[in-house]
Coordinates of C-alpha atoms in Angstrom, one line a residue:
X1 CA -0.4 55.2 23.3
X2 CA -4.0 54.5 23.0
X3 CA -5.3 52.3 26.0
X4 CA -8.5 51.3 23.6
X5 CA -6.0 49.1 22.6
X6 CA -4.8 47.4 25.6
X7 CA -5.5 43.7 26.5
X8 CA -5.4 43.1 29.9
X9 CA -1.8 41.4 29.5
X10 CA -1.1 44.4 27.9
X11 CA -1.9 47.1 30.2
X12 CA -0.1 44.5 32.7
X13 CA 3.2 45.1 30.9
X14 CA 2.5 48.9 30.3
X15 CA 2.3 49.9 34.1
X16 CA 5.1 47.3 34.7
X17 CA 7.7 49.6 32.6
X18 CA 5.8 52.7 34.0
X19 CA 4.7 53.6 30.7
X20 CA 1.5 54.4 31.7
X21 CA 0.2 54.7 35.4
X22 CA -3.0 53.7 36.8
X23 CA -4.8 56.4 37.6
X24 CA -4.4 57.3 34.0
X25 CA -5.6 54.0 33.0
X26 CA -8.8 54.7 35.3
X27 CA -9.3 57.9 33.6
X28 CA -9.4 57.0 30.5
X29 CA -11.9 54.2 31.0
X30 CA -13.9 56.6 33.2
X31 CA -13.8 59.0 31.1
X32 CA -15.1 56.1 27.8
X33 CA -17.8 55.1 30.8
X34 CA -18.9 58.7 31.0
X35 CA -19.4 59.0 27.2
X36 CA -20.6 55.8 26.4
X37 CA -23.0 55.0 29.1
X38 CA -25.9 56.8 28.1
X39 CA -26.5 55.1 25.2
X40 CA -25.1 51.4 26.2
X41 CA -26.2 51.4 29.6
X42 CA -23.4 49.0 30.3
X43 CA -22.8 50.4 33.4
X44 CA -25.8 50.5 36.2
X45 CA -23.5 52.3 38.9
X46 CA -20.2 54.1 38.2
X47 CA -17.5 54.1 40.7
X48 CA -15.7 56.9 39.7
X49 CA -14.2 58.5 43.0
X50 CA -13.6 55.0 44.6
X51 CA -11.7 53.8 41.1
X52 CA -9.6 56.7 41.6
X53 CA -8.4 56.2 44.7
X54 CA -7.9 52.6 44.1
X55 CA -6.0 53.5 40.9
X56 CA -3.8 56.2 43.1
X57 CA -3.0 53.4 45.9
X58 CA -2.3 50.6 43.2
X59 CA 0.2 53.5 42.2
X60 CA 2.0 53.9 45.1
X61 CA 2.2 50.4 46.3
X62 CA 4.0 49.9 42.7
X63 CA 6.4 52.5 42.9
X64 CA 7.9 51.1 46.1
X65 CA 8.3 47.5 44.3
X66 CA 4.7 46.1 45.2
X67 CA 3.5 43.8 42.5
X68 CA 0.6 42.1 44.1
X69 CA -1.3 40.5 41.0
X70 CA -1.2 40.4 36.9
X71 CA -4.7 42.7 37.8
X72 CA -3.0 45.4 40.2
X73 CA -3.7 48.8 39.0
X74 CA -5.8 46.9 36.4
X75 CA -9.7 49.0 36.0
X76 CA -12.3 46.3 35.5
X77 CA -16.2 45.9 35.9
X78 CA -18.4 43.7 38.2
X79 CA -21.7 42.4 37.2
X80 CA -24.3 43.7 39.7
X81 CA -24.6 40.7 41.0
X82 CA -21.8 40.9 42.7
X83 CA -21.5 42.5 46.1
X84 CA -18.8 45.0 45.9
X85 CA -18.3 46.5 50.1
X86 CA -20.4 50.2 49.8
X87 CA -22.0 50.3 46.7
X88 CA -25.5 48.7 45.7
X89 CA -26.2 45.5 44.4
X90 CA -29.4 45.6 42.6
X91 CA -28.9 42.6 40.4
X92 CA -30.8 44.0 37.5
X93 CA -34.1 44.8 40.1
X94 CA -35.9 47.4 41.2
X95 CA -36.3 44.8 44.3
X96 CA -32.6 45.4 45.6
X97 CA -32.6 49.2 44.3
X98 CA -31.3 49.6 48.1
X99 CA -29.6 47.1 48.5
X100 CA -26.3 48.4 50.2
X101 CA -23.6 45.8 50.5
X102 CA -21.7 45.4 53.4
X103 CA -18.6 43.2 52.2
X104 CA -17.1 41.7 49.2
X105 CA -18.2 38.8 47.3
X106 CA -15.8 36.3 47.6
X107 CA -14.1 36.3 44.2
X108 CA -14.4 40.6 44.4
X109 CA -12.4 40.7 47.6
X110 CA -10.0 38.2 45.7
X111 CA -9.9 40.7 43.1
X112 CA -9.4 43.9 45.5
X113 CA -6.0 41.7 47.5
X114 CA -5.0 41.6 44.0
X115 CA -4.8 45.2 43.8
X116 CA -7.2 45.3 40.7
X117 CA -9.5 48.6 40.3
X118 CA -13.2 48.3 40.2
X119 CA -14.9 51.1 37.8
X120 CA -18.4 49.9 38.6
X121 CA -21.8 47.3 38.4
X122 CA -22.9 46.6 35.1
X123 CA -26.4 45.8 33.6
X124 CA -28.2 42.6 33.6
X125 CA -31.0 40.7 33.1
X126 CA -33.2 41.3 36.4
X127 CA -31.8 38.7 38.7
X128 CA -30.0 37.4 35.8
X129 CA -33.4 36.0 34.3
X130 CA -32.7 35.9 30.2
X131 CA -30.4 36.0 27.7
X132 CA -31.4 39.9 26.2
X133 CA -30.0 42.1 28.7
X134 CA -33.1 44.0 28.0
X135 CA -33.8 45.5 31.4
X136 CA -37.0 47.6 32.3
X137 CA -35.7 49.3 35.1
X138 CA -31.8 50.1 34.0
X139 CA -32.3 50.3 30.2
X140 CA -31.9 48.2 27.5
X141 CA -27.9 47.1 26.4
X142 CA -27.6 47.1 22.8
X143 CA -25.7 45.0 21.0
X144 CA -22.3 47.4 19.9
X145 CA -21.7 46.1 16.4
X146 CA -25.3 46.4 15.5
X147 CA -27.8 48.6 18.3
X148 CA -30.4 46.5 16.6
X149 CA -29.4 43.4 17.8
X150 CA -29.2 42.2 21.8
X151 CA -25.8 41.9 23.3
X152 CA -26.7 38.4 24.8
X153 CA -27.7 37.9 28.7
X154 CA -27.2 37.9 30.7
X155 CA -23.9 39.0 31.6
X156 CA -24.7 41.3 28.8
X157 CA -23.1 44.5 30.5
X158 CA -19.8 43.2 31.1
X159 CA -19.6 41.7 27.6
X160 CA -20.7 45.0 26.0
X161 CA -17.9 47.0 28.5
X162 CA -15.0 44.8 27.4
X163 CA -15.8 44.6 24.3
X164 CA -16.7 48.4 23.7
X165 CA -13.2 48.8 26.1
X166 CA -14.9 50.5 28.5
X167 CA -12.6 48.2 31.2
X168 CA -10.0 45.4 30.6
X169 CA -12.1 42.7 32.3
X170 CA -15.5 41.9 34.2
X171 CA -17.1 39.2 36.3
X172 CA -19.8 37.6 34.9
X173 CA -22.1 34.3 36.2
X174 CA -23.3 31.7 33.9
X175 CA -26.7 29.7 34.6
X176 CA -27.5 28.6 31.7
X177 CA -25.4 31.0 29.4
X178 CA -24.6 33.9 30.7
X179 CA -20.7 34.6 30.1
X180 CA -20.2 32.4 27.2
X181 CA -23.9 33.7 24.8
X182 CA -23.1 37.5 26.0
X183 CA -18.9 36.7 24.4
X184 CA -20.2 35.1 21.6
X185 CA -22.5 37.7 20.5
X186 CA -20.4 40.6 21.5
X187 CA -17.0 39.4 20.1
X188 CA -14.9 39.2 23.4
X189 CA -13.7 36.0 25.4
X190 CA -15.5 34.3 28.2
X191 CA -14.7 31.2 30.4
X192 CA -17.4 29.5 32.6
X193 CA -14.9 27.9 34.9
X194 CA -16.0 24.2 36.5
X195 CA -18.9 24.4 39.1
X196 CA -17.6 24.9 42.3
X197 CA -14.0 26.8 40.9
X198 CA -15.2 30.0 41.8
X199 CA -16.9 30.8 45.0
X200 CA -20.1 32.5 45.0
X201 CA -20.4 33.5 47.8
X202 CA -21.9 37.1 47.8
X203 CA -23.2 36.5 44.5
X204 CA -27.4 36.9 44.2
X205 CA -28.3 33.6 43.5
X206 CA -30.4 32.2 40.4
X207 CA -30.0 28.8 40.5
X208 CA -28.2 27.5 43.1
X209 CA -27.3 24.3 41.6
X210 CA -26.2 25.9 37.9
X211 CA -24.7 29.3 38.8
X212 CA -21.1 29.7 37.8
X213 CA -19.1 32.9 38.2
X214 CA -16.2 33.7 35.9
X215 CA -14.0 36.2 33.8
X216 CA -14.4 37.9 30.4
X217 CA -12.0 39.8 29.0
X218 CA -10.5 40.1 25.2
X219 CA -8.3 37.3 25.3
X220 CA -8.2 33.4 26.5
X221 CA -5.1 34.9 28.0
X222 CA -6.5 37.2 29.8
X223 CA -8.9 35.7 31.3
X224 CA -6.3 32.5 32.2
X225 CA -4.8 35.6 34.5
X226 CA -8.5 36.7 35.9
X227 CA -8.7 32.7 36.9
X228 CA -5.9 32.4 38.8
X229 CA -6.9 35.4 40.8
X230 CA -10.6 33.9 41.3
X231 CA -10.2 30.1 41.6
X232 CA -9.6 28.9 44.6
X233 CA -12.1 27.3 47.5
X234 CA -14.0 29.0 50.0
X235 CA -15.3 27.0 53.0
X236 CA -18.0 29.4 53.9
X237 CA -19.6 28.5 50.1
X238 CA -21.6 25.1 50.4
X239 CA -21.0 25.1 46.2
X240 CA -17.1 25.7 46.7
X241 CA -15.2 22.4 46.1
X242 CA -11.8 22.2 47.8
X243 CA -9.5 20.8 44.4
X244 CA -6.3 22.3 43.8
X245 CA -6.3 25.3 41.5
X246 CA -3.1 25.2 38.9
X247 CA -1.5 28.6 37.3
X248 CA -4.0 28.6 34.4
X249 CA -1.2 30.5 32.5
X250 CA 1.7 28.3 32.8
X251 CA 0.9 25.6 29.7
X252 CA -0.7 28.6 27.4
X253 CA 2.0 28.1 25.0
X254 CA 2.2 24.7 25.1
X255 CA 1.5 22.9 22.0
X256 CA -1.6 21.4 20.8
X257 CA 0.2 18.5 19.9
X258 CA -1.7 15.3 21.0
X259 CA -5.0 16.7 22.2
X260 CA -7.8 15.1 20.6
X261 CA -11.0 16.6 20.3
X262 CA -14.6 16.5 19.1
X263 CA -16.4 18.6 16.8
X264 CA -19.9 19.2 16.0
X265 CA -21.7 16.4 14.8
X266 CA -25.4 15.4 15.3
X267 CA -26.8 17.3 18.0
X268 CA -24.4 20.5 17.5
X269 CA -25.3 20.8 14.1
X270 CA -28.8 21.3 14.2
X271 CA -30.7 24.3 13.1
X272 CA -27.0 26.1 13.3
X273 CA -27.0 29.1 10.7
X274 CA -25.0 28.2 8.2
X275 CA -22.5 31.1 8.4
X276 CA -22.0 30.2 11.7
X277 CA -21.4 26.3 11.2
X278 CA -18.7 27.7 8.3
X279 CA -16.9 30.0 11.0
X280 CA -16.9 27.0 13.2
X281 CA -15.3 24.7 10.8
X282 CA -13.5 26.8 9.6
X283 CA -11.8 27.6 13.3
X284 CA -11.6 23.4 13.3
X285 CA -9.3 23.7 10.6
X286 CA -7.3 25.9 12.7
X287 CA -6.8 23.9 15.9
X288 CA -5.6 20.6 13.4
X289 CA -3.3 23.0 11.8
X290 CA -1.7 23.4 15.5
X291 CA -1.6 20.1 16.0
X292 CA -4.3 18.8 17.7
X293 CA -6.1 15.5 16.7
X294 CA -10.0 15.7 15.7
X295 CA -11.3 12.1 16.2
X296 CA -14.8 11.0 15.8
X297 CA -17.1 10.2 18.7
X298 CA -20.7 10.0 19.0
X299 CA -22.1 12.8 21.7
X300 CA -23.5 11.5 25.2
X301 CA -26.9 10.5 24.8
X302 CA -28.7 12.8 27.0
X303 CA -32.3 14.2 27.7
X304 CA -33.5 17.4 26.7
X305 CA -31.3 20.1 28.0
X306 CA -33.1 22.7 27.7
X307 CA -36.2 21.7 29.6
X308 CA -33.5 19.7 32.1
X309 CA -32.4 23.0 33.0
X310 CA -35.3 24.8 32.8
X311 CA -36.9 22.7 35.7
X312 CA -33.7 23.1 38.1
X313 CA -33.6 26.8 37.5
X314 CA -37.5 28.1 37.7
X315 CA -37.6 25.6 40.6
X316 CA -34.5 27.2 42.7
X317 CA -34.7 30.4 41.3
X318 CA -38.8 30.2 43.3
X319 CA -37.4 29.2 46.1
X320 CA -35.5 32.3 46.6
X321 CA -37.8 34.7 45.1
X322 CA -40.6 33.2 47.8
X323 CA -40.7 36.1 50.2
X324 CA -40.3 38.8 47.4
X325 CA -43.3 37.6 45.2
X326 CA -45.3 37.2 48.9
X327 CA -44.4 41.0 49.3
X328 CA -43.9 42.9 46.4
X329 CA -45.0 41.3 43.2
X330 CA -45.4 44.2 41.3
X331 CA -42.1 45.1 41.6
X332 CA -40.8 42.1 39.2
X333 CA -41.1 43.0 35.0
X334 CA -43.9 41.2 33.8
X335 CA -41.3 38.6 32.0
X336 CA -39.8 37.6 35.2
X337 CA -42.6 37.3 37.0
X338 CA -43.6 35.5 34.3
X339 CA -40.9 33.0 34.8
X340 CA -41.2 32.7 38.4
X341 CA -44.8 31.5 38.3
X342 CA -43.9 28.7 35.6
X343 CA -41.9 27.7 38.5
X344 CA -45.3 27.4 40.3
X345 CA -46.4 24.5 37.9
X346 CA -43.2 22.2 38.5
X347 CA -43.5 19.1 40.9
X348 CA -41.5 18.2 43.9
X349 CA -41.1 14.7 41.7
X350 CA -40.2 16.7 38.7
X351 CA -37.4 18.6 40.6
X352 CA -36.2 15.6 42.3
X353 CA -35.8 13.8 38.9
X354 CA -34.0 16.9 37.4
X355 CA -32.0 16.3 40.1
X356 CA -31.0 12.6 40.0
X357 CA -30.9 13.2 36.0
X358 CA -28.7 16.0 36.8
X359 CA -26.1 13.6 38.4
X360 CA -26.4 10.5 35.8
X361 CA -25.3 13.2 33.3
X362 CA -22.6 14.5 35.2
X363 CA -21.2 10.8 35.7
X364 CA -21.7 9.8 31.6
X365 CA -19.8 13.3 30.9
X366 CA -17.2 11.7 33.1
X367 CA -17.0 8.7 31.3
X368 CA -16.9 10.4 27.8
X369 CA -14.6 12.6 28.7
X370 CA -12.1 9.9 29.1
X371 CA -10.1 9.4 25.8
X372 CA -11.2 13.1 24.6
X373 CA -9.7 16.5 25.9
X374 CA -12.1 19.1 24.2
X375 CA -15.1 19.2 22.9
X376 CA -15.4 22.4 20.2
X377 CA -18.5 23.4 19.2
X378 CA -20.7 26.6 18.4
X379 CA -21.8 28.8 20.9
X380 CA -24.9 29.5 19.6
X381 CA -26.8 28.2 17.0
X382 CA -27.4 32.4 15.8
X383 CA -25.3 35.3 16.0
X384 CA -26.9 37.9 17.8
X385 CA -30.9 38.2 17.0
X386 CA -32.6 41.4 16.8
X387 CA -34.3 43.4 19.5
X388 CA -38.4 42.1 19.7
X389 CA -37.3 38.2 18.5
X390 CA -39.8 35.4 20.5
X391 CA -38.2 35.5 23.6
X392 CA -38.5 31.5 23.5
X393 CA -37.0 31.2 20.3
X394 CA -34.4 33.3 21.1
X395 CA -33.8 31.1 24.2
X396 CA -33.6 28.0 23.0
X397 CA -31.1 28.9 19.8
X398 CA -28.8 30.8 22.4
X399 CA -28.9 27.9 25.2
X400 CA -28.9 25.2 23.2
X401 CA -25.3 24.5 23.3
X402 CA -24.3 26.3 26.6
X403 CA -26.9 24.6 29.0
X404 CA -25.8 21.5 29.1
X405 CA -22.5 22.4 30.6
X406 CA -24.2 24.6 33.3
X407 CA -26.5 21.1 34.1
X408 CA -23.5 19.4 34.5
X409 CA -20.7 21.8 35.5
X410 CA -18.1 21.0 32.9
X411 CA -15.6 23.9 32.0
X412 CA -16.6 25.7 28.9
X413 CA -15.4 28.8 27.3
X414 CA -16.6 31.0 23.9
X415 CA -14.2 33.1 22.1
X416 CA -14.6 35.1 18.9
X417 CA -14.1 33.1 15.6
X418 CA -15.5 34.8 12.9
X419 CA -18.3 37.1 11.1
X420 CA -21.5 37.0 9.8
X421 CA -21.8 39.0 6.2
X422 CA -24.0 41.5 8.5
X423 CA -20.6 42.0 10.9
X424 CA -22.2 40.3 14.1
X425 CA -19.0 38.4 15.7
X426 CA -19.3 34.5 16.0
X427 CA -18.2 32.6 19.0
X428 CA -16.6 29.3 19.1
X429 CA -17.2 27.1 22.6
X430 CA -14.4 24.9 23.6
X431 CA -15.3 22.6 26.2
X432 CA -13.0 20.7 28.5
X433 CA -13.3 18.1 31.5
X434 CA -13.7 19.2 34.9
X435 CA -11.2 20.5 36.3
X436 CA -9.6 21.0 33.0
X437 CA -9.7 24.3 32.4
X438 CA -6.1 24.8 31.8
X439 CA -6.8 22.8 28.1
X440 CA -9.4 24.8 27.4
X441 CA -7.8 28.0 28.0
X442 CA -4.5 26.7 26.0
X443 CA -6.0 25.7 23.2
X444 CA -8.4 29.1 23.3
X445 CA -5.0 30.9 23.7
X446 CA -3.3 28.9 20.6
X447 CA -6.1 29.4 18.4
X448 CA -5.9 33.3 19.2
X449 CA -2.1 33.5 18.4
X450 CA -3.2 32.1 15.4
X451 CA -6.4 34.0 14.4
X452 CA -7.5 37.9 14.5
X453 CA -11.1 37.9 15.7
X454 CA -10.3 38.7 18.9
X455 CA -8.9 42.0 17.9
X456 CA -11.4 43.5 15.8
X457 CA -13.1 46.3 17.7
X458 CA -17.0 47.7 17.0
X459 CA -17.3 51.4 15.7
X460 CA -18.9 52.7 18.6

């Protein structure tokens, strides 16, 4: 038995029939932590001793009957962005280097009543600023199918731990990107849940209007299981909205029979690599094969996206970096820093347009959403570039097609779908309605019973 080759679900069903304990699970990811980490630099803080003795009471509790969750006894990682009770959250800074936390986050105290077991923080942008998890201060991530190449950002820990099965799941947040370009380019599955699913409280904040926190695992299925541990609303989160939350599991198997969707046309077809538009199309193929319905319908007409969310998140992410940049500027990377002063240059009126715009879109995503369930497109426009590409470029081909859903909170999630002739995984975004993430995690899940991608594994 070989736990590299666990899914979540599967590790699930292994410590069910006591196959496998969790302690040993633990070790065995520790022990891949202890090996891996010093080249990957997934992994900013390693839990070990905790881990263990999570792993050891997860144990017990089961052995008298205790089955709290689908993640008890389960090891997984938290972004370090995340306050975890006890252990630093430095959200990719040299700013919070001491930043000792003195409860849960929200959704990680959600995770710890589950049961699950929490191995450690991994590596980020710094304050989640970028899509390169290059980091100055807690090493560079490379990419594990090609150390060349970045791993995407920048959630870019996480997505490099699950998919180098260093753990069987992370949390991740998502302001422009972050889960779903981090999946794509890494080869693992990631779900940006609907704004205001998942609290954030206890999260470090980018943008306040665009964060999302979410799962990423291996598997649509997986991370169906993650969700129904995290969603859920939180009155003490102004962002938290107080909608039922379904068992995201319970349709998975469902057929795809009379879904319609949309797929890429116009806007999500431009300056897409062509390998990538053929996995895409290729994964279309798929879903009709299961029955769903594609139908033709042209794309909301909508301002730039990029710059839309460029002014909401320099302007909010300044706010909150205020009394840090008034103290201790030259504690920030020169890129961030960078970004924080462009923030400088943006108008109240430009903001408060962003704003309204912000809402007008959210209202005509409404309206289109109406007759269609999905909208599938690519990811990204790339796979994943190499280290020392124009950070702008590199920006605007991997946030193309994920901003728009962060501007207007609509569920979105990227799993693997292919690979390029260099072996860099391709992701495939399927997009729902709000609130509608139980589609968008059925038809992920149909595609996968369907396909292989998600089981391929880098030679690490």
């Amino acid at each position: 038995m070989n736990p590299a080759t666990f899914t979540l679900s599967a590790a699930r069903d292994a410590l069910a029939r006591r196959a496998i304990s969790s302690l040993e699970l633990a070790d065995f990811f520790l022990e891949r932590i202890a090996h891996h980490n010093p080249q990957s630099h997934a992994f900013i803080t390693i839990t070990a001793e905790s881990a263990r003795e999570q792993a050891q009471r997860a144990d017990a509790e089961m052995a008298r009957g205790i089955s709290r969750s689908a993640q008890h006894g389960i090891p997984l990682a938290l972004k370090d962005i995340f306050d975890q009770r006890g252990v630093v959250t430095t959200a990719g800074s040299k700013i919070l280097r001491e930043n000792l936390a003195a409860q849960d986050a929200e959704a990680v105290a959600r995770l710890r009543n589950a049961g699950a077991v929490f191995l450690g923080k991994t590596n980020m942008n710094e304050f989640a600023f970028g899509v390169t998890n290059q980091n100055p201060h807690y090493g560079d991530v490379p990419n594990p199918w090609d150390q060349t190449r970045v791993p995407g950002g920048s959630s870019g820990g996480s997505a490099v731990a699950v998919s180098a099965r260093l753990c069987l799941g992370a949390l991740g947040t998502d302001t422009g990107g972050s889960i779903r370009i981090p999946s794509a380019l890494c080869g693992v599955t990631g779900i940006k849940p609907t704004y205001g699913r998942v609290s954030l409280r206890g999260v470090v904040p980018l943008s306040w209007s665009n964060d999302h926190a979410g799962p990423i695992a291996q598997t649509a299925q997986d991370c169906a299981l993650l969700l129904n541990t995290l969603a859920g609303y939180d009155a003490q989160d102004p962002a938290s909205v107080n909608v039922s939350a379904p068992d995201f599991t319970r349709a998975l198997n469902d057929s795809l029979r009379g879904l319609r969707f949309v797929a890429p046309k116009g806007y999500f077809e431009e300056k897409v690599d062509a390998q990538v538009l053929d996995a895409v199309k290729q994964a279309v193929g798929v879903l009709e094969e299961l029955g769903a319905a594609r139908v033709a319908k042209t794309f909301v007409a909508a301002p730039d996206m990029f710059q839309l969310n460029r002014v909401i998140l320099r302007s909010e992410a300044l706010a909150y970096h205020r009394n840090y940049l008034a103290t201790q500027p030259e504690a920030y990377s020169p890129d961030v820093l960078r970004r924080l002063h462009e923030g400088e240059s943006i108008t109240t009126a430009e903001y408060a347009l962003a704003r309204r715009t912000q809402v007008e879109l959210v209202r005509a995503f409404e309206v289109w959403f109406e007759d269609i369930d999905l909208l599938v497109i690519p990811t990204t426009r790339t796979a994943a570039p190499r280290v020392g590409t124009d950070p702008l470029e590199m920006a605007q081909h991997l946030t193309a097609f994920t901003a728009p859903f962060n501007v207007t909170g609509f569920p979105a999630i990227s799993l693997p779908c292919g690979f390029t002739r260099e072996g860099l995984p391709i992701g495939l975004q399927i997009v729902g309605a709000r609130w509608r993430e139980d589609l968008i995690l059925r038809a992920a899940h149909q595609y996968q019973l369907a396909t292989d991608w998600h089981e391929r594994m880098p030679g690490m």
